[in-house]
């Protein structure tokens, strides 16, 4: 229990106070009252009896725990745009040199600069603007809509409403026009019953009814602050409520999957049923037909064009992607037509030509052909040899035979003139005789040259010792040549050791004599020789 905090002078005073409170609780003593004469509840904590020294308060309070500073006079309004306060008739000292207003200088004037300012003309003095000092609080400084006039958006709303009204009026006129035309056509025909006329009149009357009186049948409103979201109202393309729901068409567990969250069933719930008796074939039916299929092709074209280097993006620039897709279809159709015309021009069009005779069409004719048991033709039609796709029996340059009709010495030629040169002019029998005479003359010249050819004088061959040859036993070496060869071998080895002494223009002698070979063998170091270290 919370009691009042009171300062006592002694323990005796404290004890008396406690006894008084217990008596008041038991109803034996009168209750304590405040300054206004109201009874004080002992169960509720009261104000402190002694306030802090820095408040200079004459009586106890909790003022130091509250917001005791007064709030400044924050402004809730905004600047009064375009307001004027005073209209002067002549120029005043210190006013704007351009327009004559006292509330700004010539540097800050927003009016069009005059050719001669109001300071000098003293006419057309602009009124003074209303200057306001607005002190905003913390929230007011950060309010992005502070000072916004909602009525300024009214013209935008009016424009959209006028557009919707014109659209609805146009749709209504078109509907009335179609129904009236249909009614007129039916009345013109014979045998039209009165029931049909009454129904058409009823339709026209219903179309003439204002759309606002149709209980918003085609209007779709978004549901606000609901768990499921979605839309309220009715739409014309929804199924009739008496129809069986899609998830009840096939109760088999292994049938098409139904997603209750999106209310979608992609596959056909009754794939084996008669298509003429089904009103629902799955959501994929709508995805693969109509505008959904066209949109799918548009996306595929955008992806393929982007992969090939085109700067196109379906989500970033849908209008550009659709325009490029339309141009692509036009160009593709033109190319297809051009290819078709080229093929028809080259091979012809069998559909547009004259009709084939009935005899040929059915494979029948009046000609009689006899065959033997082997299937060969005995009498009647002659045997037709198969023809090649190339031109046959075409003779050029006065030839009577074709190229390749003659073969000699692994060469093809013409049989009529026995020439080996293709596309040559035919010389006939005279050319054959001339060619044979030239061949005989050439053979006679060759024989005469071989008969008169003298035998060459025998040349004494210099026997040179080659690398890897064995030394004959009867070899006699010249002492002077051997000494010269040894000297050359020493010089060669010195040049190999010091590459800097090798001359630039080196002349090599490929002839190796027996003395050179012997000098090489004498100077050669045998690595298997145990006395090789004692050689100098």
Short mmCIF file of C-alpha atoms in Angstrom, two decimals:
data_model
loop_
_atom_site.label_atom_id
_atom_site.label_comp_id
_atom_site.label_asym_id
_atom_site.label_seq_id
_atom_site.Cartn_x
_atom_site.Cartn_y
_atom_site.Cartn_z
CA UNK A 1 0.00 0.00 0.00
CA UNK A 2 1.37 3.38 -0.96
CA UNK A 3 1.10 6.08 1.69
CA UNK A 4 1.74 9.77 1.62
CA UNK A 5 5.34 10.72 2.10
CA UNK A 6 5.38 13.03 5.20
CA UNK A 7 8.32 14.35 7.19
CA UNK A 8 7.93 13.68 10.95
CA UNK A 9 9.79 15.43 13.77
CA UNK A 10 9.99 12.35 16.05
CA UNK A 11 9.09 8.70 16.27
CA UNK A 12 6.10 9.53 18.45
CA UNK A 13 4.52 11.62 15.72
CA UNK A 14 5.13 8.80 13.24
CA UNK A 15 3.48 6.25 15.56
CA UNK A 16 0.43 8.47 16.03
CA UNK A 17 0.07 8.91 12.31
CA UNK A 18 0.09 5.15 11.76
CA UNK A 19 -2.56 4.61 14.45
CA UNK A 20 -4.73 7.31 12.85
CA UNK A 21 -4.55 5.64 9.46
CA UNK A 22 -5.47 2.25 10.91
CA UNK A 23 -8.46 3.80 12.71
CA UNK A 24 -9.62 5.44 9.49
CA UNK A 25 -9.44 2.08 7.71
CA UNK A 26 -11.55 0.49 10.43
CA UNK A 27 -14.07 3.36 10.23
CA UNK A 28 -13.36 4.58 13.77
CA UNK A 29 -11.87 7.91 12.71
CA UNK A 30 -13.01 10.48 10.15
CA UNK A 31 -11.42 10.31 6.66
CA UNK A 32 -8.77 12.79 5.57
CA UNK A 33 -9.84 15.49 3.13
CA UNK A 34 -7.84 17.72 0.78
CA UNK A 35 -8.00 21.48 0.25
CA UNK A 36 -11.15 21.20 -1.88
CA UNK A 37 -12.96 19.13 0.78
CA UNK A 38 -12.67 15.85 -1.15
CA UNK A 39 -11.88 12.63 0.64
CA UNK A 40 -8.37 11.30 -0.01
CA UNK A 41 -8.13 7.63 -0.92
CA UNK A 42 -5.24 6.09 1.09
CA UNK A 43 -4.70 3.44 -1.63
CA UNK A 44 -3.74 6.06 -4.27
CA UNK A 45 -0.33 7.77 -3.94
CA UNK A 46 -0.59 11.53 -3.40
CA UNK A 47 1.68 14.41 -4.35
CA UNK A 48 5.01 14.81 -2.69
CA UNK A 49 4.77 16.93 0.44
CA UNK A 50 8.19 18.53 -0.17
CA UNK A 51 9.06 19.66 -3.68
CA UNK A 52 12.67 19.98 -4.97
CA UNK A 53 14.48 23.17 -4.05
CA UNK A 54 15.05 24.29 -7.66
CA UNK A 55 11.32 24.68 -8.42
CA UNK A 56 10.67 27.36 -5.79
CA UNK A 57 7.15 25.95 -5.38
CA UNK A 58 5.04 26.93 -2.40
CA UNK A 59 3.12 23.66 -2.36
CA UNK A 60 4.00 20.05 -3.35
CA UNK A 61 3.49 19.10 -7.01
CA UNK A 62 4.83 16.95 -9.85
CA UNK A 63 5.44 19.86 -12.17
CA UNK A 64 9.10 18.93 -12.57
CA UNK A 65 8.06 15.59 -14.07
CA UNK A 66 5.82 17.12 -16.72
CA UNK A 67 6.51 19.20 -19.84
CA UNK A 68 6.38 22.49 -18.03
CA UNK A 69 7.76 24.60 -20.89
CA UNK A 70 5.06 26.14 -23.06
CA UNK A 71 5.06 25.17 -26.76
CA UNK A 72 5.93 27.87 -29.26
CA UNK A 73 3.19 28.99 -31.62
CA UNK A 74 3.88 26.53 -34.47
CA UNK A 75 2.15 27.32 -37.74
CA UNK A 76 -0.14 24.72 -39.25
CA UNK A 77 -0.96 26.65 -42.42
CA UNK A 78 1.17 27.45 -45.48
CA UNK A 79 2.09 30.47 -47.50
CA UNK A 80 -0.79 32.37 -49.08
CA UNK A 81 0.27 32.07 -52.70
CA UNK A 82 -0.23 35.12 -54.89
CA UNK A 83 -1.69 37.26 -52.12
CA UNK A 84 -1.21 41.04 -52.38
CA UNK A 85 -1.39 43.48 -49.45
CA UNK A 86 -1.02 47.00 -50.82
CA UNK A 87 -1.26 48.69 -54.23
CA UNK A 88 0.78 51.87 -54.50
CA UNK A 89 0.05 54.58 -57.05
CA UNK A 90 3.56 56.00 -57.38
CA UNK A 91 7.10 54.85 -56.84
CA UNK A 92 8.39 54.72 -53.27
CA UNK A 93 11.94 55.05 -52.13
CA UNK A 94 13.63 51.66 -51.57
CA UNK A 95 11.18 49.77 -53.82
CA UNK A 96 12.07 47.52 -56.73
CA UNK A 97 13.49 49.47 -59.66
CA UNK A 98 11.72 47.22 -62.16
CA UNK A 99 8.15 46.78 -60.88
CA UNK A 100 7.95 49.20 -57.92
CA UNK A 101 7.01 46.69 -55.16
CA UNK A 102 8.47 47.26 -51.68
CA UNK A 103 8.72 43.59 -50.71
CA UNK A 104 11.71 42.69 -52.88
CA UNK A 105 14.73 44.19 -54.64
CA UNK A 106 15.35 44.51 -58.37
CA UNK A 107 17.72 41.52 -58.28
CA UNK A 108 14.95 39.25 -56.91
CA UNK A 109 12.15 40.56 -59.16
CA UNK A 110 10.36 37.81 -61.05
CA UNK A 111 8.50 40.08 -63.47
CA UNK A 112 9.62 40.59 -67.05
CA UNK A 113 12.43 43.18 -67.15
CA UNK A 114 10.92 46.42 -68.36
CA UNK A 115 12.61 48.58 -70.94
CA UNK A 116 12.27 51.51 -68.52
CA UNK A 117 11.70 50.54 -64.92
CA UNK A 118 8.92 51.80 -62.64
CA UNK A 119 11.47 53.93 -60.78
CA UNK A 120 11.75 56.21 -63.81
CA UNK A 121 8.29 55.87 -65.39
CA UNK A 122 6.35 56.02 -62.08
CA UNK A 123 3.49 54.02 -63.69
CA UNK A 124 2.19 50.46 -63.47
CA UNK A 125 3.42 50.00 -59.93
CA UNK A 126 3.17 46.34 -58.89
CA UNK A 127 1.37 45.55 -55.61
CA UNK A 128 3.33 44.40 -52.58
CA UNK A 129 3.43 40.69 -51.88
CA UNK A 130 2.23 39.20 -48.64
CA UNK A 131 5.29 38.29 -46.54
CA UNK A 132 4.71 35.57 -44.00
CA UNK A 133 7.00 34.01 -41.42
CA UNK A 134 6.05 30.40 -40.83
CA UNK A 135 7.58 28.44 -37.95
CA UNK A 136 7.11 24.73 -38.44
CA UNK A 137 7.52 21.98 -35.87
CA UNK A 138 9.50 18.78 -36.33
CA UNK A 139 6.77 16.99 -38.32
CA UNK A 140 5.85 20.06 -40.32
CA UNK A 141 9.38 20.48 -41.65
CA UNK A 142 9.39 16.88 -42.91
CA UNK A 143 5.87 16.80 -44.33
CA UNK A 144 6.28 16.46 -48.10
CA UNK A 145 2.60 17.26 -48.71
CA UNK A 146 2.64 20.41 -46.58
CA UNK A 147 0.99 23.22 -48.52
CA UNK A 148 -0.53 20.93 -51.18
CA UNK A 149 -3.92 21.98 -52.47
CA UNK A 150 -6.06 18.88 -53.22
CA UNK A 151 -8.40 20.93 -55.39
CA UNK A 152 -5.60 21.36 -57.95
CA UNK A 153 -5.96 17.68 -58.89
CA UNK A 154 -9.65 18.03 -59.65
CA UNK A 155 -9.08 18.83 -63.34
CA UNK A 156 -7.15 15.55 -63.78
CA UNK A 157 -10.01 13.57 -62.24
CA UNK A 158 -12.52 15.41 -64.40
CA UNK A 159 -10.57 14.63 -67.58
CA UNK A 160 -10.46 10.91 -66.80
CA UNK A 161 -14.14 10.84 -65.86
CA UNK A 162 -15.05 12.59 -69.12
CA UNK A 163 -13.01 10.05 -71.09
CA UNK A 164 -14.72 7.12 -69.34
CA UNK A 165 -18.14 8.66 -69.91
CA UNK A 166 -17.42 9.12 -73.62
CA UNK A 167 -16.19 5.55 -73.89
CA UNK A 168 -19.30 4.16 -72.20
CA UNK A 169 -21.51 6.29 -74.43
CA UNK A 170 -19.74 5.03 -77.56
CA UNK A 171 -20.04 1.39 -76.46
CA UNK A 172 -23.73 1.90 -75.75
CA UNK A 173 -24.31 3.44 -79.18
CA UNK A 174 -22.54 0.57 -80.89
CA UNK A 175 -24.59 -1.95 -78.94
CA UNK A 176 -27.83 -0.22 -79.86
CA UNK A 177 -26.80 -0.03 -83.50
CA UNK A 178 -26.01 -3.75 -83.71
CA UNK A 179 -29.27 -4.76 -82.03
CA UNK A 180 -31.34 -2.47 -84.27
CA UNK A 181 -29.66 -3.83 -87.41
CA UNK A 182 -30.28 -7.39 -86.27
CA UNK A 183 -33.89 -6.57 -85.48
CA UNK A 184 -34.38 -4.98 -88.90
CA UNK A 185 -32.87 -7.98 -90.72
CA UNK A 186 -35.09 -10.41 -88.88
CA UNK A 187 -38.21 -8.38 -89.57
CA UNK A 188 -37.39 -8.34 -93.27
CA UNK A 189 -37.39 -12.13 -93.44
CA UNK A 190 -40.51 -14.18 -93.76
CA UNK A 191 -41.71 -16.50 -91.06
CA UNK A 192 -40.44 -14.54 -88.10
CA UNK A 193 -42.59 -15.29 -85.06
CA UNK A 194 -43.78 -12.79 -82.54
CA UNK A 195 -41.78 -14.28 -79.70
CA UNK A 196 -38.47 -13.46 -81.38
CA UNK A 197 -39.62 -9.91 -82.08
CA UNK A 198 -40.57 -9.43 -78.45
CA UNK A 199 -37.16 -10.71 -77.31
CA UNK A 200 -35.33 -8.34 -79.69
CA UNK A 201 -37.39 -5.39 -78.51
CA UNK A 202 -36.62 -6.35 -74.95
CA UNK A 203 -32.88 -6.43 -75.74
CA UNK A 204 -33.04 -2.98 -77.31
CA UNK A 205 -34.91 -1.63 -74.32
CA UNK A 206 -32.34 -3.14 -71.95
CA UNK A 207 -29.52 -1.59 -73.95
CA UNK A 208 -31.19 1.83 -73.71
CA UNK A 209 -31.23 1.65 -69.93
CA UNK A 210 -28.56 3.78 -68.30
CA UNK A 211 -25.55 1.84 -67.15
CA UNK A 212 -25.81 3.27 -63.66
CA UNK A 213 -29.22 1.57 -63.29
CA UNK A 214 -27.91 -1.88 -64.11
CA UNK A 215 -26.68 -2.38 -60.55
CA UNK A 216 -23.04 -2.18 -61.68
CA UNK A 217 -23.18 -5.58 -63.29
CA UNK A 218 -19.97 -5.14 -65.34
CA UNK A 219 -18.24 -2.98 -62.76
CA UNK A 220 -15.36 -4.56 -60.86
CA UNK A 221 -14.35 -3.01 -57.56
CA UNK A 222 -11.23 -3.90 -55.62
CA UNK A 223 -11.81 -5.27 -52.19
CA UNK A 224 -10.04 -3.21 -49.52
CA UNK A 225 -8.65 -4.46 -46.19
CA UNK A 226 -9.63 -8.06 -46.67
CA UNK A 227 -7.69 -11.21 -46.07
CA UNK A 228 -8.12 -12.74 -49.50
CA UNK A 229 -7.88 -9.57 -51.58
CA UNK A 230 -9.27 -10.10 -55.07
CA UNK A 231 -12.29 -8.21 -56.36
CA UNK A 232 -15.93 -7.78 -55.53
CA UNK A 233 -18.90 -7.50 -57.85
CA UNK A 234 -19.73 -9.71 -60.80
CA UNK A 235 -18.04 -10.07 -64.18
CA UNK A 236 -19.75 -11.34 -67.35
CA UNK A 237 -17.10 -13.91 -68.21
CA UNK A 238 -17.33 -15.79 -64.91
CA UNK A 239 -18.83 -19.25 -64.94
CA UNK A 240 -22.42 -19.81 -63.95
CA UNK A 241 -22.74 -20.82 -60.29
CA UNK A 242 -24.92 -23.77 -61.20
CA UNK A 243 -22.04 -25.34 -63.16
CA UNK A 244 -19.86 -27.96 -61.55
CA UNK A 245 -16.64 -26.59 -60.09
CA UNK A 246 -13.45 -27.58 -61.90
CA UNK A 247 -12.11 -29.47 -58.89
CA UNK A 248 -15.27 -31.60 -58.78
CA UNK A 249 -15.14 -32.75 -62.40
CA UNK A 250 -12.81 -35.63 -61.59
CA UNK A 251 -12.55 -36.82 -58.00
CA UNK A 252 -9.69 -39.19 -58.74
CA UNK A 253 -6.66 -38.48 -56.56
CA UNK A 254 -4.26 -38.97 -59.50
CA UNK A 255 -6.17 -36.64 -61.83
CA UNK A 256 -5.23 -33.05 -62.68
CA UNK A 257 -3.81 -31.06 -59.77
CA UNK A 258 -5.92 -28.19 -58.40
CA UNK A 259 -4.22 -25.33 -56.56
CA UNK A 260 -6.75 -23.84 -54.11
CA UNK A 261 -4.64 -20.73 -53.47
CA UNK A 262 -4.61 -19.56 -57.08
CA UNK A 263 -7.76 -21.51 -58.09
CA UNK A 264 -5.92 -22.91 -61.08
CA UNK A 265 -5.96 -26.33 -62.70
CA UNK A 266 -3.53 -26.41 -65.59
CA UNK A 267 -4.16 -29.91 -66.92
CA UNK A 268 -7.37 -31.29 -68.34
CA UNK A 269 -9.34 -33.06 -65.58
CA UNK A 270 -11.14 -35.26 -68.14
CA UNK A 271 -8.64 -36.03 -70.91
CA UNK A 272 -10.54 -39.11 -72.16
CA UNK A 273 -13.94 -37.43 -72.43
CA UNK A 274 -15.52 -36.23 -75.66
CA UNK A 275 -14.19 -32.73 -76.51
CA UNK A 276 -17.61 -31.68 -77.80
CA UNK A 277 -19.18 -32.35 -74.40
CA UNK A 278 -16.52 -30.61 -72.28
CA UNK A 279 -16.81 -26.95 -71.32
CA UNK A 280 -13.47 -26.87 -69.44
CA UNK A 281 -10.19 -28.35 -70.71
CA UNK A 282 -7.71 -26.91 -68.24
CA UNK A 283 -5.98 -23.53 -67.89
CA UNK A 284 -3.32 -24.50 -70.40
CA UNK A 285 -5.97 -24.26 -73.11
CA UNK A 286 -6.14 -20.49 -72.57
CA UNK A 287 -2.37 -20.17 -72.33
CA UNK A 288 -1.83 -21.81 -75.72
CA UNK A 289 -4.45 -19.85 -77.64
CA UNK A 290 -5.45 -16.29 -78.38
CA UNK A 291 -3.43 -13.33 -77.11
CA UNK A 292 -1.56 -15.47 -74.56
CA UNK A 293 0.12 -17.43 -77.37
CA UNK A 294 0.91 -14.19 -79.23
CA UNK A 295 2.48 -12.74 -76.08
CA UNK A 296 4.52 -15.91 -75.67
CA UNK A 297 5.88 -15.58 -79.23
CA UNK A 298 6.67 -11.92 -78.53
CA UNK A 299 8.75 -12.86 -75.49
CA UNK A 300 10.61 -15.57 -77.39
CA UNK A 301 11.40 -13.12 -80.21
CA UNK A 302 12.72 -10.57 -77.68
CA UNK A 303 15.00 -13.18 -76.07
CA UNK A 304 16.36 -14.41 -79.38
CA UNK A 305 16.93 -10.87 -80.65
CA UNK A 306 18.80 -9.96 -77.44
CA UNK A 307 21.01 -13.04 -77.79
CA UNK A 308 21.88 -11.97 -81.35
CA UNK A 309 23.01 -8.50 -80.26
CA UNK A 310 19.81 -6.42 -80.50
CA UNK A 311 19.30 -3.84 -77.73
CA UNK A 312 15.80 -4.98 -76.83
CA UNK A 313 14.13 -5.76 -73.52
CA UNK A 314 10.52 -6.86 -73.15
CA UNK A 315 10.00 -5.43 -69.66
CA UNK A 316 12.05 -2.25 -70.04
CA UNK A 317 10.71 -1.20 -73.47
CA UNK A 318 7.59 -3.24 -74.36
CA UNK A 319 6.49 -0.87 -77.13
CA UNK A 320 9.85 -1.14 -78.86
CA UNK A 321 9.81 -4.94 -78.54
CA UNK A 322 6.29 -5.17 -80.01
CA UNK A 323 7.19 -2.86 -82.91
CA UNK A 324 10.31 -4.88 -83.73
CA UNK A 325 8.28 -8.09 -83.58
CA UNK A 326 5.72 -6.68 -86.03
CA UNK A 327 8.49 -5.58 -88.41
CA UNK A 328 10.05 -9.03 -88.09
CA UNK A 329 6.78 -10.71 -89.07
CA UNK A 330 6.33 -8.42 -92.06
CA UNK A 331 9.89 -9.02 -93.29
CA UNK A 332 9.52 -12.77 -92.73
CA UNK A 333 6.29 -12.85 -94.72
CA UNK A 334 7.88 -10.89 -97.57
CA UNK A 335 10.85 -13.26 -97.63
CA UNK A 336 8.54 -16.26 -97.63
CA UNK A 337 6.54 -14.84 -100.53
CA UNK A 338 9.69 -14.00 -102.46
CA UNK A 339 11.07 -17.53 -101.97
CA UNK A 340 7.77 -19.02 -103.11
CA UNK A 341 7.71 -16.85 -106.23
CA UNK A 342 11.31 -17.79 -107.04
CA UNK A 343 10.56 -21.51 -106.78
CA UNK A 344 7.40 -21.21 -108.87
CA UNK A 345 9.23 -19.18 -111.50
CA UNK A 346 11.97 -21.79 -111.72
CA UNK A 347 9.95 -25.02 -111.50
CA UNK A 348 6.48 -23.85 -112.39
CA UNK A 349 3.19 -24.25 -110.59
CA UNK A 350 1.45 -27.54 -111.20
CA UNK A 351 -1.76 -26.29 -109.60
CA UNK A 352 -2.20 -23.42 -112.05
CA UNK A 353 -1.30 -25.36 -115.21
CA UNK A 354 -3.72 -27.10 -117.50
CA UNK A 355 -5.42 -30.16 -116.21
CA UNK A 356 -3.84 -33.50 -117.07
CA UNK A 357 -5.91 -35.66 -119.42
CA UNK A 358 -7.99 -38.28 -117.75
CA UNK A 359 -6.19 -41.06 -119.61
CA UNK A 360 -2.82 -40.01 -118.22
CA UNK A 361 -4.26 -39.24 -114.83
CA UNK A 362 -5.59 -42.79 -114.46
CA UNK A 363 -2.62 -44.40 -116.23
CA UNK A 364 -4.72 -45.73 -119.14
CA UNK A 365 -4.06 -45.52 -122.92
CA UNK A 366 -5.07 -47.24 -126.20
CA UNK A 367 -1.58 -48.53 -127.01
CA UNK A 368 -0.99 -52.28 -126.78
CA UNK A 369 2.30 -53.62 -125.44
CA UNK A 370 3.28 -57.31 -125.27
CA UNK A 371 5.70 -58.68 -122.65
CA UNK A 372 7.46 -62.03 -122.28
CA UNK A 373 7.70 -64.09 -119.14
CA UNK A 374 10.83 -62.21 -118.04
CA UNK A 375 9.04 -58.87 -118.28
CA UNK A 376 10.80 -57.70 -121.44
CA UNK A 377 8.86 -55.84 -124.12
CA UNK A 378 8.26 -57.98 -127.24
CA UNK A 379 5.95 -55.81 -129.26
CA UNK A 380 4.52 -52.37 -128.98
CA UNK A 381 6.36 -49.70 -127.03
CA UNK A 382 10.10 -49.31 -127.56
CA UNK A 383 12.44 -49.55 -124.64
CA UNK A 384 13.16 -46.09 -123.28
CA UNK A 385 16.69 -45.58 -122.11
CA UNK A 386 17.08 -43.65 -118.90
CA UNK A 387 18.29 -40.12 -119.53
CA UNK A 388 20.70 -38.19 -117.38
CA UNK A 389 20.02 -34.76 -115.95
CA UNK A 390 23.00 -33.51 -117.97
CA UNK A 391 22.85 -32.61 -121.66
CA UNK A 392 23.54 -35.58 -123.94
CA UNK A 393 24.71 -35.85 -127.57
CA UNK A 394 25.66 -32.19 -127.79
CA UNK A 395 28.46 -31.74 -130.35
CA UNK A 396 30.53 -28.56 -130.35
CA UNK A 397 33.32 -27.12 -132.54
CA UNK A 398 32.48 -29.29 -135.57
CA UNK A 399 33.02 -32.55 -133.61
CA UNK A 400 30.93 -35.60 -134.51
CA UNK A 401 31.57 -37.35 -131.19
CA UNK A 402 31.51 -36.19 -127.58
CA UNK A 403 34.45 -35.63 -125.26
CA UNK A 404 35.51 -38.91 -123.66
CA UNK A 405 34.69 -41.11 -126.60
CA UNK A 406 38.38 -41.96 -127.16
CA UNK A 407 41.05 -43.17 -124.71
CA UNK A 408 44.82 -43.43 -125.23
CA UNK A 409 47.83 -43.32 -122.90
CA UNK A 410 45.67 -42.61 -119.87
CA UNK A 411 44.06 -39.57 -121.52
CA UNK A 412 40.54 -38.86 -122.79
CA UNK A 413 39.82 -37.25 -126.14
CA UNK A 414 37.57 -37.01 -129.20
CA UNK A 415 37.22 -40.14 -131.32
CA UNK A 416 36.48 -38.21 -134.52
CA UNK A 417 39.85 -36.38 -134.63
CA UNK A 418 41.78 -38.14 -131.81
CA UNK A 419 42.60 -34.86 -130.03
CA UNK A 420 43.39 -34.82 -126.32
CA UNK A 421 42.60 -31.11 -125.80
CA UNK A 422 39.04 -30.45 -124.66
CA UNK A 423 36.94 -27.82 -126.45
CA UNK A 424 39.43 -27.86 -129.36
CA UNK A 425 38.27 -27.51 -132.99
CA UNK A 426 37.76 -30.74 -134.89
CA UNK A 427 40.26 -31.35 -137.74
CA UNK A 428 38.77 -34.64 -138.91
CA UNK A 429 40.79 -37.31 -140.82
CA UNK A 430 43.39 -34.72 -141.95
CA UNK A 431 44.15 -33.95 -138.34
CA UNK A 432 44.61 -37.64 -137.57
CA UNK A 433 47.09 -38.06 -140.46
CA UNK A 434 49.01 -34.93 -139.43
CA UNK A 435 49.25 -36.14 -135.86
CA UNK A 436 50.51 -39.57 -136.94
CA UNK A 437 53.13 -37.97 -139.24
CA UNK A 438 54.34 -35.72 -136.42
CA UNK A 439 54.65 -38.72 -134.11
CA UNK A 440 56.65 -40.69 -136.68
CA UNK A 441 58.98 -37.74 -137.31
CA UNK A 442 59.59 -37.30 -133.59
CA UNK A 443 60.46 -40.99 -133.17
CA UNK A 444 62.90 -40.83 -136.17
CA UNK A 445 64.65 -37.79 -134.67
CA UNK A 446 65.07 -39.55 -131.34
CA UNK A 447 66.56 -42.64 -132.97
CA UNK A 448 69.01 -40.58 -135.08
CA UNK A 449 70.14 -38.62 -132.04
CA UNK A 450 70.78 -41.77 -130.05
CA UNK A 451 72.80 -43.26 -132.95
CA UNK A 452 75.02 -40.18 -133.38
CA UNK A 453 75.55 -39.68 -129.67
CA UNK A 454 79.29 -40.15 -128.75
CA UNK A 455 80.33 -42.01 -125.66
CA UNK A 456 81.72 -39.64 -122.97
CA UNK A 457 85.47 -39.77 -122.19
CA UNK A 458 86.29 -41.77 -119.07
CA UNK A 459 87.10 -39.47 -116.15
CA UNK A 460 89.59 -40.62 -113.63
CA UNK A 461 87.82 -40.61 -110.36
CA UNK A 462 89.69 -39.35 -107.36
CA UNK A 463 89.35 -41.85 -104.61
CA UNK A 464 88.45 -39.95 -101.46
CA UNK A 465 88.27 -41.43 -98.04
CA UNK A 466 84.83 -40.91 -96.65
CA UNK A 467 83.74 -40.94 -93.07
CA UNK A 468 83.31 -44.38 -91.63
CA UNK A 469 85.21 -46.20 -94.41
CA UNK A 470 87.88 -48.75 -93.72
CA UNK A 471 91.48 -47.98 -94.63
CA UNK A 472 92.68 -50.26 -97.44
CA UNK A 473 95.84 -52.23 -96.84
CA UNK A 474 97.64 -50.96 -99.94
CA UNK A 475 97.07 -47.29 -99.15
CA UNK A 476 100.16 -45.11 -99.59
CA UNK A 477 100.12 -41.68 -97.94
CA UNK A 478 102.13 -38.66 -98.99
CA UNK A 479 104.31 -37.40 -96.11
CA UNK A 480 104.07 -33.73 -97.12
CA UNK A 481 100.30 -33.83 -97.57
CA UNK A 482 99.94 -35.64 -94.23
CA UNK A 483 102.03 -32.98 -92.44
CA UNK A 484 99.89 -30.25 -94.04
CA UNK A 485 96.72 -32.06 -92.98
CA UNK A 486 97.97 -32.35 -89.38
CA UNK A 487 98.72 -28.62 -89.32
CA UNK A 488 95.22 -27.81 -90.60
CA UNK A 489 93.65 -30.13 -88.02
CA UNK A 490 95.47 -28.32 -85.22
CA UNK A 491 94.28 -24.96 -86.50
CA UNK A 492 90.72 -26.23 -86.75
CA UNK A 493 90.76 -27.41 -83.13
CA UNK A 494 92.16 -24.10 -81.94
CA UNK A 495 89.35 -22.28 -83.77
CA UNK A 496 86.78 -24.51 -82.14
CA UNK A 497 88.16 -23.67 -78.70
CA UNK A 498 88.15 -19.92 -79.32
CA UNK A 499 85.12 -18.80 -81.32
CA UNK A 500 86.27 -15.18 -81.31
CA UNK A 501 89.12 -15.98 -83.72
CA UNK A 502 86.80 -17.52 -86.27
CA UNK A 503 86.64 -15.31 -89.33
CA UNK A 504 83.39 -13.99 -90.73
CA UNK A 505 83.82 -15.22 -94.32
CA UNK A 506 84.44 -18.91 -93.88
CA UNK A 507 85.07 -21.07 -96.94
CA UNK A 508 84.53 -24.76 -96.48
CA UNK A 509 86.21 -27.55 -98.46
CA UNK A 510 84.04 -30.62 -98.65
CA UNK A 511 86.67 -32.79 -100.30
CA UNK A 512 88.27 -35.06 -97.77
CA UNK A 513 91.49 -36.82 -98.85
CA UNK A 514 93.10 -39.88 -97.34
CA UNK A 515 95.72 -37.62 -95.66
CA UNK A 516 92.95 -35.48 -94.10
CA UNK A 517 91.22 -38.57 -92.81
CA UNK A 518 94.47 -39.95 -91.36
CA UNK A 519 95.21 -36.61 -89.66
CA UNK A 520 91.74 -36.63 -88.12
CA UNK A 521 92.24 -40.19 -86.82
CA UNK A 522 95.61 -39.29 -85.35
CA UNK A 523 94.30 -36.19 -83.54
CA UNK A 524 91.06 -37.77 -82.40
CA UNK A 525 90.80 -38.46 -78.67
CA UNK A 526 89.55 -41.90 -77.80
CA UNK A 527 87.70 -41.75 -74.52
CA UNK A 528 88.26 -45.43 -73.89
CA UNK A 529 92.01 -45.09 -74.28
CA UNK A 530 93.73 -45.36 -70.83
CA UNK A 531 96.68 -43.26 -72.11
CA UNK A 532 94.52 -40.35 -73.36
CA UNK A 533 95.61 -38.08 -70.50
CA UNK A 534 99.27 -38.34 -71.61
CA UNK A 535 98.58 -37.06 -75.13
CA UNK A 536 99.80 -33.59 -75.96
#
